Tab-separated table of C-alpha atoms and ligand atoms in Angstrom:
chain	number	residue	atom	x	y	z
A	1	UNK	CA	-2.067	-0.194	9.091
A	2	UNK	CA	0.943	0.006	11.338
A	3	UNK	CA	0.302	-3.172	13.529
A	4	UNK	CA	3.357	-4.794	11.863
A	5	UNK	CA	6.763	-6.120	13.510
A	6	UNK	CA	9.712	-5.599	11.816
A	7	UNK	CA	11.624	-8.547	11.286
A	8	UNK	CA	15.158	-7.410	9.029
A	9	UNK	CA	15.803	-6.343	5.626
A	10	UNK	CA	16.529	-8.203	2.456
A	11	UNK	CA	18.450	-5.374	-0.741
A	12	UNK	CA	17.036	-2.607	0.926
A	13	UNK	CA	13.273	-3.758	1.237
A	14	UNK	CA	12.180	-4.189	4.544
A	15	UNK	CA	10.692	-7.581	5.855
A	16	UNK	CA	7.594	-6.466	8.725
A	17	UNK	CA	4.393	-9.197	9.571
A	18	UNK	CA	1.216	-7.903	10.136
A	19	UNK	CA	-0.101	-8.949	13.636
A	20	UNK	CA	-3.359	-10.677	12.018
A	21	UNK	CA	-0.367	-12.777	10.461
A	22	UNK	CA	0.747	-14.081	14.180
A	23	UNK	CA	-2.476	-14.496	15.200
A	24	UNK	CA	-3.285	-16.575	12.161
A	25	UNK	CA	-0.333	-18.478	12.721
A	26	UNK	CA	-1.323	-18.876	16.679
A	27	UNK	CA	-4.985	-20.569	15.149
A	28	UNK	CA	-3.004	-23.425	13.027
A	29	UNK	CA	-0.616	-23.978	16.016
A	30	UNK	CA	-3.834	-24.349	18.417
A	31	UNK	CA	-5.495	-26.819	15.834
A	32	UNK	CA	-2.327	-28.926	15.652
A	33	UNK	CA	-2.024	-29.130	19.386
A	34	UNK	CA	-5.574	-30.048	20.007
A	35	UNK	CA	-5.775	-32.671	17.290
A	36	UNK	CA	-1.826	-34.110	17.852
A	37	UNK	CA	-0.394	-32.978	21.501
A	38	UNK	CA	3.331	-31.252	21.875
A	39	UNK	CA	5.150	-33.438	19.066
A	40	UNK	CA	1.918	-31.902	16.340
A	41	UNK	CA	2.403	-28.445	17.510
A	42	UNK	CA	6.262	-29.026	17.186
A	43	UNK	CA	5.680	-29.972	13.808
A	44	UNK	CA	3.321	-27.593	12.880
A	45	UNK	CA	5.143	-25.003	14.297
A	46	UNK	CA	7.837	-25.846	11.745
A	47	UNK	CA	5.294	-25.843	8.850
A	48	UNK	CA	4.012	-22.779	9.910
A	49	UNK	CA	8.141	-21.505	9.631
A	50	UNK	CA	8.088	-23.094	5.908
A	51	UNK	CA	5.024	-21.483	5.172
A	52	UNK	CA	6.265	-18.097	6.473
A	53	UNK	CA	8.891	-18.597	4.236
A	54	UNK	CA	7.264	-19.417	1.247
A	55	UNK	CA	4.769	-16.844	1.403
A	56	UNK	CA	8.087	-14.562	2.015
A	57	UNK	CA	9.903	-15.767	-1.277
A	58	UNK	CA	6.129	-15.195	-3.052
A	59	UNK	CA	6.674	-11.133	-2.065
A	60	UNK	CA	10.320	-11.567	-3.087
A	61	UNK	CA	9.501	-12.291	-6.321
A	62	UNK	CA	6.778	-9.831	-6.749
A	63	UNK	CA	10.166	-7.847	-5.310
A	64	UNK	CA	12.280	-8.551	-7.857
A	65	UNK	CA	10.130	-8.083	-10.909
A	66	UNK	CA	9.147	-4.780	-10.053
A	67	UNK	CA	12.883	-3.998	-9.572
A	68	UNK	CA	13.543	-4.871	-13.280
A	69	UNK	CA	11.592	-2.129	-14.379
A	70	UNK	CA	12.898	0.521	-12.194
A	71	UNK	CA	10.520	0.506	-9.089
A	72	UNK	CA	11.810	-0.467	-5.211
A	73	UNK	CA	9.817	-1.531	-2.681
A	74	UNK	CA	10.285	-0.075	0.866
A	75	UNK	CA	8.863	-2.948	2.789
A	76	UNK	CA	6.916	-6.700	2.725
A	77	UNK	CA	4.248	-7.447	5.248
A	78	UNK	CA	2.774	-10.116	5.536
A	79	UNK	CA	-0.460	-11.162	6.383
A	80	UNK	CA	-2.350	-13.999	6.576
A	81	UNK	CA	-3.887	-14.177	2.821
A	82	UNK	CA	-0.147	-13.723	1.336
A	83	UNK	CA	1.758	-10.502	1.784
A	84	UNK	CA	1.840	-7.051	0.203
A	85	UNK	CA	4.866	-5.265	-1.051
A	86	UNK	CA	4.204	-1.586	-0.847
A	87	UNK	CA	6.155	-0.704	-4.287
A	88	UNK	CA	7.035	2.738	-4.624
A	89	UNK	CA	4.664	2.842	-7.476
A	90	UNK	CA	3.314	0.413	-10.026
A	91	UNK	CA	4.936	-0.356	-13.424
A	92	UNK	CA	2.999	1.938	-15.851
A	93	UNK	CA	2.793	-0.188	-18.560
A	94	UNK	CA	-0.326	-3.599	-17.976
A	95	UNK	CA	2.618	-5.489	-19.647
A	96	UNK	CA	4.613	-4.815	-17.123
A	97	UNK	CA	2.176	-4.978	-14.085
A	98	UNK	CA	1.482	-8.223	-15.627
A	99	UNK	CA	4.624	-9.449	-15.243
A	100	UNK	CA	4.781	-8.478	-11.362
A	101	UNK	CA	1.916	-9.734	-10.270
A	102	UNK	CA	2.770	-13.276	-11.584
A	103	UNK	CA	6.425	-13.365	-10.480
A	104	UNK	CA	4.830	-13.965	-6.868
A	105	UNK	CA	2.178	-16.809	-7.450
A	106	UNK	CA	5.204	-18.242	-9.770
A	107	UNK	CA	7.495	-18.874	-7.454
A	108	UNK	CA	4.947	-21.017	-5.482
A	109	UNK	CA	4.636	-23.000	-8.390
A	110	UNK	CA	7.787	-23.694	-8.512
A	111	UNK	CA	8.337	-24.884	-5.019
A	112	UNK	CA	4.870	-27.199	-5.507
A	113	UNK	CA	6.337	-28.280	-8.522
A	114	UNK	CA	10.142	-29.357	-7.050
A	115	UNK	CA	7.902	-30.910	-3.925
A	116	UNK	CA	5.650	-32.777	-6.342
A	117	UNK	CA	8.367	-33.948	-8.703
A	118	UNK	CA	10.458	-35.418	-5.485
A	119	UNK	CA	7.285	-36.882	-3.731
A	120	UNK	CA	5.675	-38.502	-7.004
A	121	UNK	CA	2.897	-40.283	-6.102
A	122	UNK	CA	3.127	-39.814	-2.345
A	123	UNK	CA	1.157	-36.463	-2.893
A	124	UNK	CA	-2.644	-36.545	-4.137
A	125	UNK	CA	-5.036	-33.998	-4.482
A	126	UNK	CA	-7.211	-35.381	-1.580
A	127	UNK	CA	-4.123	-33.917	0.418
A	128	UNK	CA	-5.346	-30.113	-0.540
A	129	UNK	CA	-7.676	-30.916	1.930
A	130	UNK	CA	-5.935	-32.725	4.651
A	131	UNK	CA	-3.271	-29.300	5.347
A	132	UNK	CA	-4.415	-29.650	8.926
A	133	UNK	CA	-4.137	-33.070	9.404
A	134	UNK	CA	-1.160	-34.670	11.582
A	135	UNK	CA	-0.988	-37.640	9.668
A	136	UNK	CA	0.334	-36.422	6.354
A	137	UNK	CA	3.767	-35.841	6.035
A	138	UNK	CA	5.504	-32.239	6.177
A	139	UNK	CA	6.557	-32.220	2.344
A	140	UNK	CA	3.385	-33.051	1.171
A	141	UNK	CA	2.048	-30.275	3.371
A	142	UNK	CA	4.120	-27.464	2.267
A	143	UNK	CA	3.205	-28.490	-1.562
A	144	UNK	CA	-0.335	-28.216	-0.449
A	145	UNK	CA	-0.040	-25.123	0.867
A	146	UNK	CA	1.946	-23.903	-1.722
A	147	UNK	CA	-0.940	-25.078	-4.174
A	148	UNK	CA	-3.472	-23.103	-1.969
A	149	UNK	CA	-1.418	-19.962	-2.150
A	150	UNK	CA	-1.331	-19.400	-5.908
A	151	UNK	CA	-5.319	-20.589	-6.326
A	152	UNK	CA	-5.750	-18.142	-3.201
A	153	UNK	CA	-4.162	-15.256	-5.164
A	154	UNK	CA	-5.640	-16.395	-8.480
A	155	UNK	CA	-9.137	-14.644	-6.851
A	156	UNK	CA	-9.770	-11.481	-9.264
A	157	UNK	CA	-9.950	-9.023	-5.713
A	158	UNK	CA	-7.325	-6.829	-4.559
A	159	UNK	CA	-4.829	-7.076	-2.680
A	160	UNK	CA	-4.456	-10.809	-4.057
A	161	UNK	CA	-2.629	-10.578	-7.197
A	162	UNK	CA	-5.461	-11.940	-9.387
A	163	UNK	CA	-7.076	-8.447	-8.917
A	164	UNK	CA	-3.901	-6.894	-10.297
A	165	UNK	CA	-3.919	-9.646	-13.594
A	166	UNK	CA	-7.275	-8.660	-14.223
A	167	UNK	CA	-6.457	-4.998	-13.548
A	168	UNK	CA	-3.953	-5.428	-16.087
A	169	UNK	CA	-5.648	-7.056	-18.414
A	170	UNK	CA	-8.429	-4.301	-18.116
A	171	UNK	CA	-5.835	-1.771	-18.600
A	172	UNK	CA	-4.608	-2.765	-21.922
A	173	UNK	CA	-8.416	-1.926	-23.630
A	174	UNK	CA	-8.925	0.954	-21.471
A	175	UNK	CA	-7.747	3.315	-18.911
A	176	UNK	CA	-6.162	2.706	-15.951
A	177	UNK	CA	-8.180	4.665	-13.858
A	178	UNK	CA	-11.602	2.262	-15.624
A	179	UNK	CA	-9.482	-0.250	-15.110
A	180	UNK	CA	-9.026	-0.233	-11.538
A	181	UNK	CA	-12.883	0.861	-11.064
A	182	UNK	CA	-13.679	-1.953	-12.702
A	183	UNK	CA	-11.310	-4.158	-10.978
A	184	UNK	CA	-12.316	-2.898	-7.967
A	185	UNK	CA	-15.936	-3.585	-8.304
A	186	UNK	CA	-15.543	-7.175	-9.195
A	187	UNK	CA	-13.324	-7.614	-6.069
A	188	UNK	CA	-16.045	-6.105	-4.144
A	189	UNK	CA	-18.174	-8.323	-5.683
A	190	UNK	CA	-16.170	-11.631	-4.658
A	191	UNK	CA	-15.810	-9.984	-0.793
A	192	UNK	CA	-19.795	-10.148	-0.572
A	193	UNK	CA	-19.639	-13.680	-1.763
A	194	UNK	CA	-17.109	-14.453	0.658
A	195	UNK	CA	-18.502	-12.907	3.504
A	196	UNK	CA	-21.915	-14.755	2.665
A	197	UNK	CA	-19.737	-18.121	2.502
A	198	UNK	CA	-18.159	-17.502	5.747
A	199	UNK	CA	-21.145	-17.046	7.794
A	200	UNK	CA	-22.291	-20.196	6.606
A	201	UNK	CA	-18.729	-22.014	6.796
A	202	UNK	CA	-15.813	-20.544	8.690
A	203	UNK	CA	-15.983	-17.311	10.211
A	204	UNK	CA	-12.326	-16.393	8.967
A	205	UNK	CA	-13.390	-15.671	5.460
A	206	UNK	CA	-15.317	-12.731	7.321
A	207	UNK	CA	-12.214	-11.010	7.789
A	208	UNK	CA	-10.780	-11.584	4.971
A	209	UNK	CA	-14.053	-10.490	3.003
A	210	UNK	CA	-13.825	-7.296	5.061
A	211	UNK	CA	-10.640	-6.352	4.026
A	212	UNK	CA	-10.794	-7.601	0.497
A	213	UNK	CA	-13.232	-4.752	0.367
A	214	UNK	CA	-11.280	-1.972	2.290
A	215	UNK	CA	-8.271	-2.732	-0.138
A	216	UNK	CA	-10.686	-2.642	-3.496
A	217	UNK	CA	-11.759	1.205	-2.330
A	218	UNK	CA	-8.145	1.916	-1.342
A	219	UNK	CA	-6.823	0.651	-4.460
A	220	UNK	CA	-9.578	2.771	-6.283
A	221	UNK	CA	-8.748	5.868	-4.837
A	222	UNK	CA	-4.852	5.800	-5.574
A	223	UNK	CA	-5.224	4.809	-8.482
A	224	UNK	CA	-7.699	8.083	-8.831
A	225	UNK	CA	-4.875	10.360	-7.577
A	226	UNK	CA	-2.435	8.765	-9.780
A	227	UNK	CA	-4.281	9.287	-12.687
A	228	UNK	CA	-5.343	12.878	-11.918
A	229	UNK	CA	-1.452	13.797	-10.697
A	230	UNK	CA	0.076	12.207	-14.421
A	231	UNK	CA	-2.158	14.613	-16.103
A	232	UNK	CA	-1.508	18.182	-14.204
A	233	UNK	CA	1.029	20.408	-13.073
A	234	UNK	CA	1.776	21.655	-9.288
A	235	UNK	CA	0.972	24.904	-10.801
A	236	UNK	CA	-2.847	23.422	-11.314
A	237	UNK	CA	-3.042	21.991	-7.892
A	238	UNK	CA	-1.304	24.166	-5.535
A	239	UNK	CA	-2.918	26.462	-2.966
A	240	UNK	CA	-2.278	29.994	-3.937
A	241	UNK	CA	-4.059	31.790	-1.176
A	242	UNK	CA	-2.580	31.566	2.217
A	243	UNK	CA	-0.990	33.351	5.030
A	244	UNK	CA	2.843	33.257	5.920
A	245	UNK	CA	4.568	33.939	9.107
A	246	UNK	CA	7.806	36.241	8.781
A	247	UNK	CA	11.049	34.775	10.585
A	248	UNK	CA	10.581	37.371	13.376
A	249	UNK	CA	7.133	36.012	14.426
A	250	UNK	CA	6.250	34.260	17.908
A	251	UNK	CA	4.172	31.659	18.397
A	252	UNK	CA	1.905	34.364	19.964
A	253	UNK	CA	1.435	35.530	16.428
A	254	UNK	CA	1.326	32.420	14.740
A	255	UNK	CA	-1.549	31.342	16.698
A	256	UNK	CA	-3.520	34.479	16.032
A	257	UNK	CA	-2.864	33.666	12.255
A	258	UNK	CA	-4.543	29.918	13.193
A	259	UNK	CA	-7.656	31.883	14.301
A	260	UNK	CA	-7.569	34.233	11.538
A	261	UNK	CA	-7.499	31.843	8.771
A	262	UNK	CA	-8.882	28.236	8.320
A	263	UNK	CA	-4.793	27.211	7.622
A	264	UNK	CA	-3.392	24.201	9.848
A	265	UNK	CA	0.168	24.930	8.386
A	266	UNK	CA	1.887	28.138	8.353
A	267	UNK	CA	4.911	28.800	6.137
A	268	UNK	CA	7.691	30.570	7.417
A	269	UNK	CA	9.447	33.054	5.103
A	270	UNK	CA	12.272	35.266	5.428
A	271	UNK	CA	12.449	38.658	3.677
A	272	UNK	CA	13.160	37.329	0.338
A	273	UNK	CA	10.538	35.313	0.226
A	274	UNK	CA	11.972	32.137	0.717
A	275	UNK	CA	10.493	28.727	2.780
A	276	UNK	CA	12.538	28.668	5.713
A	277	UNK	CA	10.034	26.119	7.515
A	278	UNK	CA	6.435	24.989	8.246
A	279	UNK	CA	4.640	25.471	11.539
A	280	UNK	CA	1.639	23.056	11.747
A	281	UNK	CA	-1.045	23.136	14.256
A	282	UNK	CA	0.088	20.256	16.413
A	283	UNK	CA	3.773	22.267	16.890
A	284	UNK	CA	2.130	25.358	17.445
A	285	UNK	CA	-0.323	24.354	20.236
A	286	UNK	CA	2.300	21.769	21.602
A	287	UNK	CA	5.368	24.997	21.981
A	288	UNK	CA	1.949	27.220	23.473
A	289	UNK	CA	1.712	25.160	26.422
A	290	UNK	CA	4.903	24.027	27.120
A	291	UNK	CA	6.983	27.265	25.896
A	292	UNK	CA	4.801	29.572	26.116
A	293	UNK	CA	3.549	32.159	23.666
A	294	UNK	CA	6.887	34.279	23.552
A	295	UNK	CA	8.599	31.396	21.744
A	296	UNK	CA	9.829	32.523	18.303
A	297	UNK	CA	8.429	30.384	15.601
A	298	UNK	CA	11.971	29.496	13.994
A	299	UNK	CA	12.949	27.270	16.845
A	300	UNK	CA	9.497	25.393	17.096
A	301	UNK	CA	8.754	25.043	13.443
A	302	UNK	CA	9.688	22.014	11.173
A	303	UNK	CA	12.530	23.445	8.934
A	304	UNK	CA	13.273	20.372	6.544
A	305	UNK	CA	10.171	20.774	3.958
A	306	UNK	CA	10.808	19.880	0.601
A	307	UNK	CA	9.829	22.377	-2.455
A	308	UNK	CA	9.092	21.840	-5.924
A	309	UNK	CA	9.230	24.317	-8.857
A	310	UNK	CA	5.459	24.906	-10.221
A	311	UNK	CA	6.056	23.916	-13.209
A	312	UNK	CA	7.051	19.957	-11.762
A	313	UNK	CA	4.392	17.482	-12.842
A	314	UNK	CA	2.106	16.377	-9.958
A	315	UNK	CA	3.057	12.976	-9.429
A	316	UNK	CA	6.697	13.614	-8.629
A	317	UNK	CA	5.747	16.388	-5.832
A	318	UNK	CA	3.049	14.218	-4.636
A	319	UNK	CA	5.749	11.526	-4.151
A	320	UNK	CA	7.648	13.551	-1.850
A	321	UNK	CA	4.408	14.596	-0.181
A	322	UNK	CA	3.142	11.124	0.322
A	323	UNK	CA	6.518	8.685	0.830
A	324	UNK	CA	8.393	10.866	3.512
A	325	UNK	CA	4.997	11.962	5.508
A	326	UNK	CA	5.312	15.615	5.190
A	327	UNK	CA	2.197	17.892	6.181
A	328	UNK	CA	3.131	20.241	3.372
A	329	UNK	CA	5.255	20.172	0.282
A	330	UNK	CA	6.441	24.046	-0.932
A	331	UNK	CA	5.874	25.193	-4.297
A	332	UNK	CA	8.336	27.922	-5.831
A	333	UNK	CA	9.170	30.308	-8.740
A	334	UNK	CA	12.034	30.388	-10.732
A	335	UNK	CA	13.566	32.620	-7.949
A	336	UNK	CA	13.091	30.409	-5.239
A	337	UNK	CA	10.173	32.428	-3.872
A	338	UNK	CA	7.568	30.175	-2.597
A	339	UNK	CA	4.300	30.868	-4.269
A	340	UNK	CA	1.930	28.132	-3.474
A	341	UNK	CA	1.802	25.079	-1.098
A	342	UNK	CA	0.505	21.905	-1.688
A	343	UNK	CA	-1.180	19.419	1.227
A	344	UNK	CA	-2.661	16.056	1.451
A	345	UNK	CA	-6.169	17.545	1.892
A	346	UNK	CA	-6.743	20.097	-0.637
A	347	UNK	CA	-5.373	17.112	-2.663
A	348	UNK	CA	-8.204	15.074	-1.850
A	349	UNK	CA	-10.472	18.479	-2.544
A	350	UNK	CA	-8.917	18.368	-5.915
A	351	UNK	CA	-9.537	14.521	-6.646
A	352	UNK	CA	-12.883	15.361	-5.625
A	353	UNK	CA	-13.372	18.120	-8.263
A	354	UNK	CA	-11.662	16.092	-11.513
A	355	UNK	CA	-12.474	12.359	-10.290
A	356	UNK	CA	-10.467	11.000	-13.387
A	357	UNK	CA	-8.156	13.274	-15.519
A	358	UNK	CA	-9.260	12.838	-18.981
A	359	UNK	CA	-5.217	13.654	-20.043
A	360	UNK	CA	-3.904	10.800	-18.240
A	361	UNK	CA	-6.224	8.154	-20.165
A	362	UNK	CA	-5.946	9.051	-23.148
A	363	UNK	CA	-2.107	7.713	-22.554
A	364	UNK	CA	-2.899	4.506	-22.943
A	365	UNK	CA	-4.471	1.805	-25.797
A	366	UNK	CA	-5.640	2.204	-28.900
A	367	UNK	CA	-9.389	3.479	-27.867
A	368	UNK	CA	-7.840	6.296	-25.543
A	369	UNK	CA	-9.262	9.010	-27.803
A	370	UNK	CA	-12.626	7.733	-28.332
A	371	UNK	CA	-15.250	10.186	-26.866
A	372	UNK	CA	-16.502	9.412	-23.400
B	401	ZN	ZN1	1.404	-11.813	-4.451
C-alpha cells in the first residue's frame, strides 16, 4: 500500500494521497471537460481542490479525537472513498472508538450544514444528484458532496467509519476480537452487494467493493493479533531455539549457519551474551557477492535492533516490531542476555495456534466471563 505521494505534515501527522485518489480525481476532471469545455474543468478542478480539502479536514478530525485519548497518528492518505488515518493503535475502550470514528463524518456535517444555512433554499436534494453537473453552482456542490461523504461513510464496512460505529457498538456486548469478526463479515457482506450493483451500474463500485473486502480481512486479522498480544507475555511468544553468530564470525560462517538451520536472521552476540546486531538473509547474501565471504559479520549486520525484557507484555514489543519495520525484535533476561527473539512470522505461527486469546476478552463487558 505504498502508492501514496506525500504532500506535508500537519502536528506531526503526515498528509500522503493514494494514487487511486489522483486518478479518481483525473475521472471527475475528464467528465467536467467533456460535458462543459476549459471554463468546466477550471471549475471542477477547483471543486475537486474543495473536496480534497474537505475530505482532508474529515481525517483531521478523526485526527484529533484519537489524540484526546492518547493515540497519534503517523500519517493521512487519502483515497478516493474518504481517507484513512493509520493511528498508532485504536482507543481501547468502544466509547472511545465511538467517539473517533464520528469526529470525521462530523465535521462534514458541519461544513453541509454552514453551506446549507448560507444557501437556504438555493440547495435541494435533487442537487445530491446533479454533483456532476456544470450548471449548479460551486457552493451547492461542495454541500452535496459533503452530504455524500458522511452517507458514504455511514456504510457498516471497513475502512468507512460506519464499520468502526458498528464495531463499536458490537464491542460494548462482546469482545473485541467477535466484534471485529462480526463487523467484518457484514462489511464483506455489503462489498458483494456492491460489486453485484456495480456490474450492473458503474464499474467504479467494483473497486471499491474489492477493497472494502481486502480491508474487512485486514481489519480482522489485526484485530486477531491485538487481542492475542493484550493477553500474553514475550516470554509466551518468543522463539527460544535458535542459532547465534559470535562477534568473530565471517559471513563465510554465517552463511553455513543459513544452511544449517531454517533461521533467516542470525543474532550476533558477544561473549557475554549480549545482542550486538542481527544479520538477515538479504544482508548476508547481498555482503557474499559483493564482499565476499571473508567479510566479518559485525560490519555487514544491522546493529540498531531493539530488545525487550521477557517479561514485557506482547503488545508493547510487537509495537516496536511492527511501527519501525524491524525483521527481529530481541528478547532478554534480567542480565541483558538475550534469550529469545521474536519475528513477524512465528507471530503469525502463533496467531495461528490461539486464533483469539480467551484473556484478552474477558476484559471487556459485562458477559466477558460467560462460557464460550
Ligand atoms: Zn472517516
Amino acid at each position: 500500500m505504498r502508492w501514496s505521494l506525500n504532500v506535508g505534515s500537519i502536528a506531526g501527522t503526515a498528509i500522503r494521497i493514494h494514487i487511486t485518489f489522483l486518478l479518481f480525481l483525473v475521472w471527475l476532471g475528464t467528465i467536467f471537460y467533456r460535458q462543459g469545455g476549459a471554463e468546466a474543468a477550471w471549475q471542477g478542478t477547483i471543486f475537486i481542490v474543495l473536496i480534497f480539502l474537505c475530505v482532508l479536514l474529515h481525517e483531521l478530525g478523526h485526527v484529533f479525537a484519537a489524540r484526546r485519548y492518547g493515540v497519534t497518528t503517523r500519517d493521512v492518505t487519502l483515497w478516493p472513498f474518504g481517507g484513512i488515518a493509520s493511528m498508532e493503535r485504536m482507543p481501547d475502550k468502544p466509547s472511545e472508538e465511538l467517539i473517533v470514528a464520528v469526529a470525521g463524518p462530523a465535521v462534514n456535517v458541519v461544513i453541509a450544514a454552514v453551506l446549507l444555512l448560507w444557501l437556504g433554499p438555493r440547495f435541494d436534494l435533487e442537487n445530491l444528484a446533479a454533483i456532476e453537473n456544470p450548471g449548479v453552482s460551486l457552493a451547492v456542490k461542495v454541500a452535496a458532496a459533503n452530504i455524500i461523504l458522511v452517507l458514504f461513510n455511514f456504510i457498516p464496512a471497513f475502512p468507512m467509519d460506519g464499520g468502526r460505529v458498528l464495531r463499536a457498538l458490537l464491542a460494548m456486548s462482546m469482545g473485541n476480537a467477535r466484534a471485529t469478526q462480526l463487523a467484518a463479515t457484514i462489511g464483506q457482506g455489503f462489498a458483494v452487494a456492491f460489486g453485484v450493483l456495480g456490474i450492473f451500474y458503474n464499474p467504479m463500485l467494483i473497486i471499491i467493493a474489492a477493497f472494502i473486502f481486502l480491508a474487512a480481512s485486514g481489519e480482522a486479522t489485526q484485530a486477531q493479533l491485538r487481542a492475542l498480544a493484550q493477553g500474553t507475555l514475550v516470554s509466551d511468544a518468543m522463539i527460544t531455539t535458535f542459532e547465534s553468530l559470535p562477534t568473530s564470525a565471517t559471513v563465510s560462517d554465517a552463511a553455513d549457519a543459513l544452511i544449517r538451520t531454517t533461521q533467516t536472521e542470525f543474532p550476533v552476540t558477544d561473549g557475554t551474551g549480549h545482542l550486538r546486531g542481527v544479520l538477515t538473509r538479504d544482508a548476508m547474501i547481498k555482503a557474499l557477492k559483493q564482499r565476499g565471504p571473508d567479510t566479518p559479520v559485525l560490519e555487514v549486520m544491522q546493529g540498531d535492533i531493539p530488545t525487550v525484557p521477557a517479561n514485557t507484555k506482547l503488545d508493547t514489543a510487537l509495537r516496536s516490531l511492527m511501527g519501525r519495520g524491524q525483521p527481529v525484535v530481541g528478547v532478554t533476561d534480567r542480565g541483558g542476555k538475550l534469550v529469545g527473539l521474536l519475528t513477524v512470522e512465528n507471530l503469525g505461527e502463533m496467531m495461528m495456534i490461539h486464533p483469539a486469546h480467551p484473556s484478552a476478552e474477558t476484559e471487556r463487558g459485562p458477559w466477558g466471563n460467560a462460557p464460550r
